[in-house]
Tab-separated table of N, CA and C in Angstrom:
chain	number	residue	atom	x	y	z
A	1	GLY	N	14.474	2.127	43.875
A	1	GLY	CA	14.594	1.189	42.791
A	1	GLY	C	13.249	0.695	42.294
A	2	VAL	N	12.231	0.691	43.179
A	2	VAL	CA	10.918	0.177	42.803
A	2	VAL	C	10.299	1.028	41.697
A	3	VAL	N	10.399	2.343	41.828
A	3	VAL	CA	9.796	3.244	40.844
A	3	VAL	C	10.419	3.023	39.466
A	4	MET	N	11.730	2.935	39.407
A	4	MET	CA	12.407	2.749	38.125
A	4	MET	C	11.983	1.440	37.465
A	5	GLY	N	11.799	0.396	38.263
A	5	GLY	CA	11.395	-0.894	37.727
A	5	GLY	C	10.022	-0.842	37.085
A	6	THR	N	9.097	-0.071	37.653
A	6	THR	CA	7.745	-0.017	37.097
A	6	THR	C	7.690	0.863	35.860
A	7	LEU	N	8.580	1.822	35.738
A	7	LEU	CA	8.571	2.699	34.577
A	7	LEU	C	9.065	1.997	33.319
A	8	GLY	N	9.875	0.979	33.491
A	8	GLY	CA	10.453	0.281	32.348
A	8	GLY	C	9.436	-0.364	31.419
A	9	GLY	N	8.260	-0.715	31.923
A	9	GLY	CA	7.253	-1.387	31.122
A	9	GLY	C	6.440	-0.471	30.222
A	10	CYS	N	6.725	0.812	30.243
A	10	CYS	CA	5.915	1.776	29.490
A	10	CYS	C	6.466	2.064	28.098
A	11	GLN	N	7.426	1.296	27.677
A	11	GLN	CA	8.022	1.474	26.354
A	11	GLN	C	6.946	1.250	25.287
A	12	SER	N	6.755	2.202	24.377
A	12	SER	CA	5.710	2.052	23.364
A	12	SER	C	6.187	1.135	22.237
A	13	ALA	N	5.249	0.373	21.702
A	13	ALA	CA	5.567	-0.568	20.632
A	13	ALA	C	5.836	0.175	19.329
A	14	ARG	N	6.862	-0.275	18.624
A	14	ARG	CA	7.219	0.316	17.328
A	14	ARG	C	7.021	-0.717	16.235
A	15	VAL	N	6.709	-0.241	15.056
A	15	VAL	CA	6.545	-1.094	13.890
A	15	VAL	C	7.809	-0.938	13.054
A	16	GLN	N	8.518	-2.053	12.810
A	16	GLN	CA	9.792	-2.000	12.075
A	16	GLN	C	9.657	-1.254	10.760
A	17	GLN	N	8.702	-1.679	9.952
A	17	GLN	CA	8.535	-1.086	8.628
A	17	GLN	C	7.038	-0.925	8.360
A	18	PRO	N	6.495	0.290	8.550
A	18	PRO	CA	5.086	0.475	8.226
A	18	PRO	C	4.806	0.023	6.783
A	19	VAL	N	3.659	-0.613	6.589
A	19	VAL	CA	3.293	-1.168	5.280
A	19	VAL	C	3.359	-0.092	4.205
A	20	VAL	N	2.832	1.089	4.532
A	20	VAL	CA	2.751	2.167	3.543
A	20	VAL	C	4.139	2.539	3.001
A	21	ASN	N	5.179	2.365	3.817
A	21	ASN	CA	6.542	2.681	3.374
A	21	ASN	C	7.166	1.566	2.555
A	22	SER	N	6.627	0.365	2.659
A	22	SER	CA	7.234	-0.781	1.974
A	22	SER	C	6.639	-1.023	0.586
A	23	LEU	N	5.511	-0.372	0.298
A	23	LEU	CA	4.871	-0.594	-1.009
A	23	LEU	C	5.469	0.318	-2.068
A	24	ARG	N	5.697	-0.238	-3.205
A	24	ARG	CA	6.133	0.553	-4.354
A	24	ARG	C	4.902	0.769	-5.205
A	25	ALA	N	4.537	2.004	-5.429
A	25	ALA	CA	3.343	2.291	-6.223
A	25	ALA	C	3.500	1.713	-7.628
A	26	ALA	N	2.561	0.884	-7.989
A	26	ALA	CA	2.570	0.317	-9.347
A	26	ALA	C	2.274	1.451	-10.327
A	27	GLN	N	3.069	1.567	-11.347
A	27	GLN	CA	2.905	2.646	-12.328
A	27	GLN	C	1.482	2.701	-12.869
A	28	GLY	N	0.777	3.787	-12.570
A	28	GLY	CA	-0.554	4.005	-13.105
A	28	GLY	C	-1.619	3.044	-12.614
A	29	ASP	N	-1.306	2.210	-11.623
A	29	ASP	CA	-2.306	1.268	-11.129
A	29	ASP	C	-2.517	1.443	-9.634
A	30	GLU	N	-3.285	2.467	-9.285
A	30	GLU	CA	-3.556	2.756	-7.875
A	30	GLU	C	-4.374	1.653	-7.226
A	31	THR	N	-5.271	1.033	-7.979
A	31	THR	CA	-6.124	-0.020	-7.428
A	31	THR	C	-5.289	-1.194	-6.934
A	32	ALA	N	-4.319	-1.621	-7.716
A	32	ALA	CA	-3.449	-2.737	-7.315
A	32	ALA	C	-2.651	-2.368	-6.072
A	33	THR	N	-2.146	-1.147	-6.027
A	33	THR	CA	-1.376	-0.685	-4.870
A	33	THR	C	-2.249	-0.659	-3.624
A	34	ARG	N	-3.491	-0.176	-3.761
A	34	ARG	CA	-4.436	-0.144	-2.633
A	34	ARG	C	-4.719	-1.551	-2.137
A	35	MET	N	-4.983	-2.465	-3.064
A	35	MET	CA	-5.283	-3.849	-2.687
A	35	MET	C	-4.089	-4.489	-1.974
A	36	GLU	N	-2.903	-4.220	-2.495
A	36	GLU	CA	-1.692	-4.763	-1.871
A	36	GLU	C	-1.521	-4.210	-0.453
A	37	PHE	N	-1.825	-2.925	-0.268
A	37	PHE	CA	-1.731	-2.315	1.064
A	37	PHE	C	-2.646	-3.039	2.057
A	38	TRP	N	-3.929	-3.179	1.716
A	38	TRP	CA	-4.884	-3.825	2.627
A	38	TRP	C	-4.485	-5.274	2.891
A	39	HIS	N	-4.055	-5.978	1.846
A	39	HIS	CA	-3.673	-7.389	1.975
A	39	HIS	C	-2.444	-7.539	2.884
A	40	THR	N	-1.443	-6.681	2.682
A	40	THR	CA	-0.210	-6.728	3.479
A	40	THR	C	-0.488	-6.321	4.920
A	41	LEU	N	-1.289	-5.258	5.097
A	41	LEU	CA	-1.627	-4.789	6.443
A	41	LEU	C	-2.337	-5.877	7.238
A	42	ASN	N	-3.202	-6.617	6.579
A	42	ASN	CA	-3.981	-7.670	7.232
A	42	ASN	C	-3.085	-8.716	7.911
A	43	ASP	N	-1.888	-8.936	7.362
A	43	ASP	CA	-0.978	-9.955	7.893
A	43	ASP	C	-0.002	-9.425	8.943
A	44	ARG	N	-0.033	-8.137	9.220
A	44	ARG	CA	0.925	-7.547	10.161
A	44	ARG	C	0.486	-7.707	11.613
A	45	PRO	N	1.443	-8.034	12.512
A	45	PRO	CA	1.099	-8.173	13.928
A	45	PRO	C	0.737	-6.825	14.573
A	46	LEU	N	1.262	-5.729	14.042
A	46	LEU	CA	0.965	-4.396	14.564
A	46	LEU	C	0.700	-3.434	13.419
A	47	ALA	N	-0.238	-2.525	13.632
A	47	ALA	CA	-0.495	-1.451	12.664
A	47	ALA	C	0.111	-0.164	13.233
A	48	SER	N	0.858	0.552	12.427
A	48	SER	CA	1.498	1.797	12.855
A	48	SER	C	0.545	2.984	12.680
A	49	ASN	N	0.886	4.114	13.306
A	49	ASN	CA	0.138	5.351	13.080
A	49	ASN	C	0.121	5.674	11.586
A	50	ASP	N	1.279	5.538	10.936
A	50	ASP	CA	1.388	5.858	9.513
A	50	ASP	C	0.433	4.992	8.690
A	51	ASP	N	0.421	3.680	8.963
A	51	ASP	CA	-0.472	2.773	8.236
A	51	ASP	C	-1.939	3.105	8.515
A	52	ALA	N	-2.266	3.394	9.770
A	52	ALA	CA	-3.649	3.697	10.142
A	52	ALA	C	-4.128	4.974	9.452
A	53	PHE	N	-3.275	5.993	9.408
A	53	PHE	CA	-3.676	7.260	8.787
A	53	PHE	C	-3.818	7.092	7.274
A	54	HIS	N	-2.909	6.296	6.681
A	54	HIS	CA	-3.002	5.977	5.255
A	54	HIS	C	-4.322	5.229	4.992
A	55	ALA	N	-4.629	4.264	5.861
A	55	ALA	CA	-5.856	3.473	5.717
A	55	ALA	C	-7.094	4.365	5.811
A	56	LEU	N	-7.103	5.295	6.756
A	56	LEU	CA	-8.248	6.206	6.905
A	56	LEU	C	-8.445	7.060	5.654
A	57	LEU	N	-7.356	7.573	5.111
A	57	LEU	CA	-7.448	8.400	3.900
A	57	LEU	C	-7.894	7.572	2.698
A	58	LEU	N	-7.335	6.367	2.558
A	58	LEU	CA	-7.759	5.476	1.477
A	58	LEU	C	-9.242	5.163	1.595
A	59	TYR	N	-9.654	4.880	2.826
A	59	TYR	CA	-11.029	4.472	3.057
A	59	TYR	C	-12.019	5.605	2.752
A	60	PHE	N	-11.754	6.780	3.264
A	60	PHE	CA	-12.714	7.875	3.117
A	60	PHE	C	-12.566	8.666	1.815
A	61	ASP	N	-11.350	8.731	1.270
A	61	ASP	CA	-11.123	9.516	0.047
A	61	ASP	C	-10.937	8.652	-1.198
A	62	GLY	N	-10.671	7.365	-0.983
A	62	GLY	CA	-10.371	6.491	-2.114
A	62	GLY	C	-8.923	6.588	-2.548
A	63	LYS	N	-8.182	7.527	-1.949
A	63	LYS	CA	-6.755	7.692	-2.258
A	63	LYS	C	-6.086	8.458	-1.122
A	64	ASP	N	-4.776	8.417	-1.109
A	64	ASP	CA	-3.969	9.150	-0.132
A	64	ASP	C	-2.976	9.977	-0.938
A	65	THR	N	-3.201	11.274	-0.995
A	65	THR	CA	-2.347	12.139	-1.811
A	65	THR	C	-1.125	12.645	-1.045
A	66	ALA	N	-1.062	12.362	0.257
A	66	ALA	CA	0.090	12.810	1.050
A	66	ALA	C	1.346	12.040	0.644
A	67	ALA	N	2.463	12.735	0.626
A	67	ALA	CA	3.727	12.114	0.223
A	67	ALA	C	4.332	11.272	1.348
A	68	ASP	N	3.994	11.602	2.602
A	68	ASP	CA	4.627	10.935	3.741
A	68	ASP	C	3.770	11.083	4.992
A	69	TYR	N	4.296	10.563	6.111
A	69	TYR	CA	3.570	10.594	7.382
A	69	TYR	C	3.245	12.026	7.804
A	70	ALA	N	4.189	12.936	7.645
A	70	ALA	CA	3.956	14.336	8.032
A	70	ALA	C	2.756	14.904	7.272
A	71	GLY	N	2.646	14.570	6.009
A	71	GLY	CA	1.528	15.029	5.193
A	71	GLY	C	0.202	14.430	5.639
A	72	ARG	N	0.220	13.119	5.969
A	72	ARG	CA	-1.000	12.457	6.449
A	72	ARG	C	-1.430	13.053	7.786
A	73	LEU	N	-0.459	13.279	8.655
A	73	LEU	CA	-0.730	13.856	9.968
A	73	LEU	C	-1.366	15.240	9.818
A	74	GLN	N	-0.814	16.038	8.931
A	74	GLN	CA	-1.328	17.382	8.664
A	74	GLN	C	-2.771	17.324	8.141
A	75	THR	N	-3.042	16.392	7.240
A	75	THR	CA	-4.388	16.237	6.676
A	75	THR	C	-5.395	15.861	7.755
A	76	LEU	N	-5.060	14.876	8.598
A	76	LEU	CA	-5.979	14.441	9.647
A	76	LEU	C	-6.230	15.548	10.669
A	77	LYS	N	-5.190	16.312	11.006
A	77	LYS	CA	-5.361	17.428	11.942
A	77	LYS	C	-6.229	18.524	11.321
A	78	ALA	N	-6.019	18.811	10.040
A	78	ALA	CA	-6.798	19.849	9.354
A	78	ALA	C	-8.282	19.482	9.315
A	79	ARG	N	-8.573	18.192	9.227
A	79	ARG	CA	-9.969	17.717	9.211
A	79	ARG	C	-10.527	17.530	10.620
A	80	HIS	N	-9.699	17.743	11.623
A	80	HIS	CA	-10.059	17.549	13.038
A	80	HIS	C	-10.385	16.092	13.352
A	81	TRP	N	-9.784	15.171	12.581
A	81	TRP	CA	-9.973	13.746	12.841
A	81	TRP	C	-9.143	13.311	14.039
A	82	ILE	N	-8.036	14.019	14.274
A	82	ILE	CA	-7.220	13.789	15.468
A	82	ILE	C	-6.895	15.145	16.084
A	83	SER	N	-6.498	15.119	17.322
A	83	SER	CA	-6.190	16.339	18.069
A	83	SER	C	-4.975	17.066	17.489
A	84	ASP	N	-4.995	18.380	17.541
A	84	ASP	CA	-3.840	19.168	17.108
A	84	ASP	C	-2.612	18.849	17.962
A	85	ALA	N	-2.838	18.356	19.173
A	85	ALA	CA	-1.737	18.045	20.091
A	85	ALA	C	-1.102	16.682	19.795
A	86	PHE	N	-1.707	15.887	18.931
A	86	PHE	CA	-1.193	14.554	18.614
A	86	PHE	C	0.212	14.682	18.025
A	87	ASN	N	1.177	13.977	18.620
A	87	ASN	CA	2.560	14.106	18.139
A	87	ASN	C	3.324	12.790	18.157
A	88	GLN	N	2.622	11.675	18.060
A	88	GLN	CA	3.302	10.388	18.057
A	88	GLN	C	3.985	10.157	16.712
A	89	PRO	N	5.116	9.457	16.732
A	89	PRO	CA	5.811	9.149	15.476
A	89	PRO	C	5.016	8.160	14.617
A	90	GLY	N	5.309	8.163	13.327
A	90	GLY	CA	4.603	7.315	12.371
A	90	GLY	C	4.811	5.833	12.576
A	91	ASP	N	5.974	5.441	13.126
A	91	ASP	CA	6.248	4.015	13.286
A	91	ASP	C	5.755	3.465	14.619
A	92	ARG	N	5.116	4.307	15.427
A	92	ARG	CA	4.574	3.826	16.702
A	92	ARG	C	3.271	3.069	16.435
A	93	ALA	N	3.050	1.991	17.173
A	93	ALA	CA	1.824	1.206	17.014
A	93	ALA	C	0.620	2.094	17.323
A	94	VAL	N	-0.379	2.072	16.455
A	94	VAL	CA	-1.533	2.955	16.591
A	94	VAL	C	-2.439	2.487	17.735
A	95	GLU	N	-2.927	3.447	18.503
A	95	GLU	CA	-3.814	3.153	19.625
A	95	GLU	C	-5.268	3.208	19.169
A	96	ARG	N	-6.089	2.377	19.799
A	96	ARG	CA	-7.506	2.303	19.430
A	96	ARG	C	-8.204	3.645	19.579
A	97	GLY	N	-7.840	4.405	20.599
A	97	GLY	CA	-8.466	5.708	20.806
A	97	GLY	C	-8.203	6.673	19.657
A	98	THR	N	-7.013	6.599	19.086
A	98	THR	CA	-6.644	7.462	17.958
A	98	THR	C	-7.518	7.152	16.745
A	99	VAL	N	-7.648	5.858	16.436
A	99	VAL	CA	-8.469	5.433	15.297
A	99	VAL	C	-9.935	5.753	15.564
A	100	ALA	N	-10.393	5.501	16.788
A	100	ALA	CA	-11.789	5.758	17.144
A	100	ALA	C	-12.132	7.233	16.972
A	101	GLN	N	-11.250	8.110	17.440
A	101	GLN	CA	-11.486	9.549	17.330
A	101	GLN	C	-11.616	9.961	15.859
A	102	ALA	N	-10.733	9.450	15.020
A	102	ALA	CA	-10.780	9.775	13.590
A	102	ALA	C	-12.059	9.250	12.948
A	103	LEU	N	-12.429	8.008	13.265
A	103	LEU	CA	-13.622	7.405	12.672
A	103	LEU	C	-14.898	8.135	13.089
A	104	VAL	N	-15.032	8.402	14.379
A	104	VAL	CA	-16.237	9.067	14.881
A	104	VAL	C	-16.393	10.452	14.239
A	105	THR	N	-15.282	11.167	14.094
A	105	THR	CA	-15.327	12.499	13.481
A	105	THR	C	-15.641	12.396	11.994
A	106	ALA	N	-14.961	11.497	11.298
A	106	ALA	CA	-15.158	11.336	9.854
A	106	ALA	C	-16.575	10.864	9.529
A	107	LEU	N	-17.125	9.995	10.381
A	107	LEU	CA	-18.466	9.452	10.156
A	107	LEU	C	-19.565	10.366	10.691
A	108	LYS	N	-19.149	11.451	11.370
A	108	LYS	CA	-20.086	12.435	11.939
A	108	LYS	C	-21.045	11.815	12.950
A	109	PHE	N	-20.540	10.867	13.747
A	109	PHE	CA	-21.340	10.287	14.822
A	109	PHE	C	-21.432	11.325	15.933
A	110	LYS	N	-22.630	11.571	16.430
A	110	LYS	CA	-22.824	12.589	17.463
A	110	LYS	C	-22.505	12.070	18.870
A	111	GLY	N	-22.766	10.804	19.120
A	111	GLY	CA	-22.469	10.231	20.422
A	111	GLY	C	-23.428	10.674	21.508
A	112	GLY	N	-23.054	10.370	22.731
A	112	GLY	CA	-23.873	10.721	23.885
A	112	GLY	C	-23.652	12.166	24.311
A	113	LEU	N	-24.281	12.537	25.390
A	113	LEU	CA	-24.223	13.905	25.890
A	113	LEU	C	-22.798	14.364	26.163
A	114	THR	N	-22.019	13.517	26.836
A	114	THR	CA	-20.646	13.897	27.174
A	114	THR	C	-19.831	14.187	25.916
A	115	MET	N	-19.966	13.325	24.912
A	115	MET	CA	-19.210	13.532	23.675
A	115	MET	C	-19.689	14.793	22.956
A	116	ARG	N	-20.987	15.069	23.018
A	116	ARG	CA	-21.505	16.283	22.390
A	116	ARG	C	-20.974	17.526	23.076
A	117	LEU	N	-20.837	17.453	24.384
A	117	LEU	CA	-20.349	18.609	25.151
A	117	LEU	C	-18.843	18.787	25.039
A	118	LEU	N	-18.111	17.684	25.143
A	118	LEU	CA	-16.646	17.752	25.228
A	118	LEU	C	-15.930	17.434	23.921
A	119	GLY	N	-16.680	16.975	22.935
A	119	GLY	CA	-16.046	16.600	21.675
A	119	GLY	C	-15.625	15.148	21.692
A	120	PRO	N	-15.265	14.622	20.519
A	120	PRO	CA	-14.930	13.201	20.402
A	120	PRO	C	-13.503	12.896	20.862
A	121	SER	N	-13.275	12.952	22.164
A	121	SER	CA	-11.960	12.555	22.682
A	121	SER	C	-11.761	11.085	22.347
A	122	PRO	N	-10.518	10.621	22.355
A	122	PRO	CA	-10.298	9.196	22.070
A	122	PRO	C	-11.159	8.285	22.948
A	123	ARG	N	-11.308	8.615	24.224
A	123	ARG	CA	-12.057	7.774	25.153
A	123	ARG	C	-13.544	7.696	24.782
A	124	TYR	N	-14.156	8.851	24.558
A	124	TYR	CA	-15.588	8.855	24.247
A	124	TYR	C	-15.860	8.330	22.841
A	125	ALA	N	-14.938	8.579	21.920
A	125	ALA	CA	-15.076	8.047	20.561
A	125	ALA	C	-15.033	6.515	20.597
A	126	LEU	N	-14.108	5.966	21.382
A	126	LEU	CA	-14.002	4.511	21.505
A	126	LEU	C	-15.286	3.935	22.084
A	127	ARG	N	-15.826	4.586	23.114
A	127	ARG	CA	-17.090	4.127	23.709
A	127	ARG	C	-18.211	4.128	22.676
A	128	GLU	N	-18.277	5.167	21.859
A	128	GLU	CA	-19.323	5.277	20.843
A	128	GLU	C	-19.216	4.133	19.839
A	129	LEU	N	-17.989	3.830	19.391
A	129	LEU	CA	-17.801	2.747	18.420
A	129	LEU	C	-18.080	1.380	19.050
A	130	GLN	N	-17.792	1.233	20.347
A	130	GLN	CA	-18.110	-0.013	21.041
A	130	GLN	C	-19.623	-0.158	21.162
A	131	TYR	N	-20.292	0.946	21.463
A	131	TYR	CA	-21.752	0.947	21.571
A	131	TYR	C	-22.384	0.526	20.245
A	132	ARG	N	-21.806	0.961	19.136
A	132	ARG	CA	-22.314	0.628	17.793
A	132	ARG	C	-21.760	-0.707	17.279
A	133	SER	N	-21.027	-1.437	18.122
A	133	SER	CA	-20.440	-2.740	17.779
A	133	SER	C	-19.459	-2.665	16.613
A	134	LEU	N	-18.813	-1.517	16.445
A	134	LEU	CA	-17.809	-1.380	15.392
A	134	LEU	C	-16.415	-1.722	15.923
A	135	LEU	N	-16.245	-1.628	17.235
A	135	LEU	CA	-14.993	-2.021	17.887
A	135	LEU	C	-15.339	-2.880	19.085
A	136	PRO	N	-14.510	-3.879	19.386
A	136	PRO	CA	-14.745	-4.685	20.584
A	136	PRO	C	-14.397	-3.880	21.833
A	137	ASP	N	-14.885	-4.320	22.979
A	137	ASP	CA	-14.512	-3.665	24.236
A	137	ASP	C	-13.001	-3.709	24.365
A	138	SER	N	-12.411	-2.561	24.598
A	138	SER	CA	-10.964	-2.466	24.710
A	138	SER	C	-10.633	-1.129	25.354
A	139	SER	N	-9.363	-0.955	25.682
A	139	SER	CA	-8.956	0.311	26.285
A	139	SER	C	-8.462	1.254	25.194
A	140	VAL	N	-8.479	2.532	25.521
A	140	VAL	CA	-8.122	3.586	24.581
A	140	VAL	C	-6.659	3.471	24.129
A	141	ASN	N	-5.789	2.941	24.990
A	141	ASN	CA	-4.361	2.818	24.668
A	141	ASN	C	-4.007	1.477	24.038
A	142	GLN	N	-4.976	0.566	23.954
A	142	GLN	CA	-4.713	-0.743	23.358
A	142	GLN	C	-4.370	-0.561	21.884
A	143	ILE	N	-3.444	-1.385	21.389
A	143	ILE	CA	-3.005	-1.228	20.007
A	143	ILE	C	-3.715	-2.225	19.095
A	144	PHE	N	-3.640	-1.964	17.800
A	144	PHE	CA	-4.285	-2.785	16.776
A	144	PHE	C	-3.268	-3.675	16.093
A	145	SER	N	-3.695	-4.886	15.766
A	145	SER	CA	-2.932	-5.654	14.786
A	145	SER	C	-3.400	-5.149	13.430
A	146	GLY	N	-2.641	-5.449	12.393
A	146	GLY	CA	-3.061	-5.059	11.052
A	146	GLY	C	-4.416	-5.651	10.697
A	147	GLY	N	-4.608	-6.933	11.036
A	147	GLY	CA	-5.866	-7.615	10.743
A	147	GLY	C	-7.052	-6.985	11.454
A	148	GLU	N	-6.851	-6.559	12.705
A	148	GLU	CA	-7.927	-5.904	13.448
A	148	GLU	C	-8.316	-4.583	12.784
A	149	LEU	N	-7.322	-3.840	12.329
A	149	LEU	CA	-7.599	-2.560	11.670
A	149	LEU	C	-8.362	-2.784	10.360
A	150	VAL	N	-7.965	-3.783	9.596
A	150	VAL	CA	-8.673	-4.121	8.359
A	150	VAL	C	-10.107	-4.552	8.686
A	151	GLY	N	-10.282	-5.330	9.741
A	151	GLY	CA	-11.617	-5.787	10.160
A	151	GLY	C	-12.532	-4.640	10.541
A	152	VAL	N	-12.000	-3.655	11.248
A	152	VAL	CA	-12.780	-2.479	11.631
A	152	VAL	C	-13.250	-1.739	10.382
A	153	SER	N	-12.363	-1.624	9.400
A	153	SER	CA	-12.735	-0.966	8.143
A	153	SER	C	-13.920	-1.677	7.493
A	154	GLY	N	-13.918	-2.993	7.537
A	154	GLY	CA	-15.021	-3.770	6.979
A	154	GLY	C	-16.322	-3.544	7.733
A	155	ARG	N	-16.261	-3.501	9.070
A	155	ARG	CA	-17.470	-3.264	9.869
A	155	ARG	C	-18.001	-1.855	9.649
A	156	VAL	N	-17.093	-0.879	9.518
A	156	VAL	CA	-17.516	0.501	9.248
A	156	VAL	C	-18.197	0.573	7.885
A	157	GLU	N	-17.649	-0.142	6.906
A	157	GLU	CA	-18.246	-0.171	5.564
A	157	GLU	C	-19.651	-0.772	5.624
A	158	ASP	N	-19.814	-1.869	6.365
A	158	ASP	CA	-21.133	-2.483	6.520
A	158	ASP	C	-22.112	-1.493	7.154
A	159	CYS	N	-21.650	-0.744	8.138
A	159	CYS	CA	-22.472	0.251	8.819
A	159	CYS	C	-22.878	1.370	7.853
A	160	ARG	N	-21.925	1.850	7.069
A	160	ARG	CA	-22.179	2.954	6.133
A	160	ARG	C	-23.117	2.548	5.002
A	161	THR	N	-23.010	1.305	4.548
A	161	THR	CA	-23.818	0.863	3.407
A	161	THR	C	-25.117	0.205	3.856
A	162	GLY	N	-25.274	0.041	5.164
A	162	GLY	CA	-26.503	-0.561	5.681
A	162	GLY	C	-26.547	-2.072	5.591
A	163	LYS	N	-25.420	-2.678	5.240
A	163	LYS	CA	-25.365	-4.146	5.190
A	163	LYS	C	-25.085	-4.668	6.600
A	164	PRO	N	-25.861	-5.608	7.066
A	164	PRO	CA	-25.568	-6.134	8.405
A	164	PRO	C	-24.248	-6.908	8.415
A	165	ALA	N	-23.491	-6.740	9.475
A	165	ALA	CA	-22.214	-7.439	9.599
A	165	ALA	C	-22.462	-8.933	9.820
A	166	TYR	N	-23.575	-9.256	10.428
A	166	TYR	CA	-23.937	-10.650	10.631
A	166	TYR	C	-25.460	-10.720	10.686
A	167	VAL	N	-25.990	-11.883	10.364
A	167	VAL	CA	-27.428	-12.082	10.421
A	167	VAL	C	-27.698	-13.105	11.516
A	168	PRO	N	-28.427	-12.714	12.585
A	168	PRO	CA	-28.702	-13.688	13.657
A	168	PRO	C	-29.502	-14.862	13.122
A	169	ALA	N	-29.258	-16.034	13.691
A	169	ALA	CA	-29.948	-17.256	13.251
A	169	ALA	C	-31.442	-17.155	13.528
């Protein structure tokens, strides 16, 4: 009975309605739809895989041309932003390692020796982003709130544009 009791806590968190599925594209106004996505995501207690992948595509491409989660998943795999073996559902809460792997690959961060040799696994990608102060210390399986995911996007933007995220006193 002890083993069964410990296995029960491994249930993965699900997001009732990913933000990307709840938005109705404003006719001919992609900018408003994008702004609404980021604003709505910021208030969510959990960010889903679907929302995170949509956010990555919006962030790096300025748009998401995929019709659905399957399309976004295919795009990220084709770009090698996530592993070909990745098979989590779209409504599952996104793990930090998944986002880290996509960001490190998309940003072309080389990382340390281990990452150069073994590739940007979620674990080493997360370490690289923590080293660069783009993500707080956390575990690879830890999930994001919507606000945390939006915050990471802002820190990545500051890094890419050379604007300091904060100025020491």
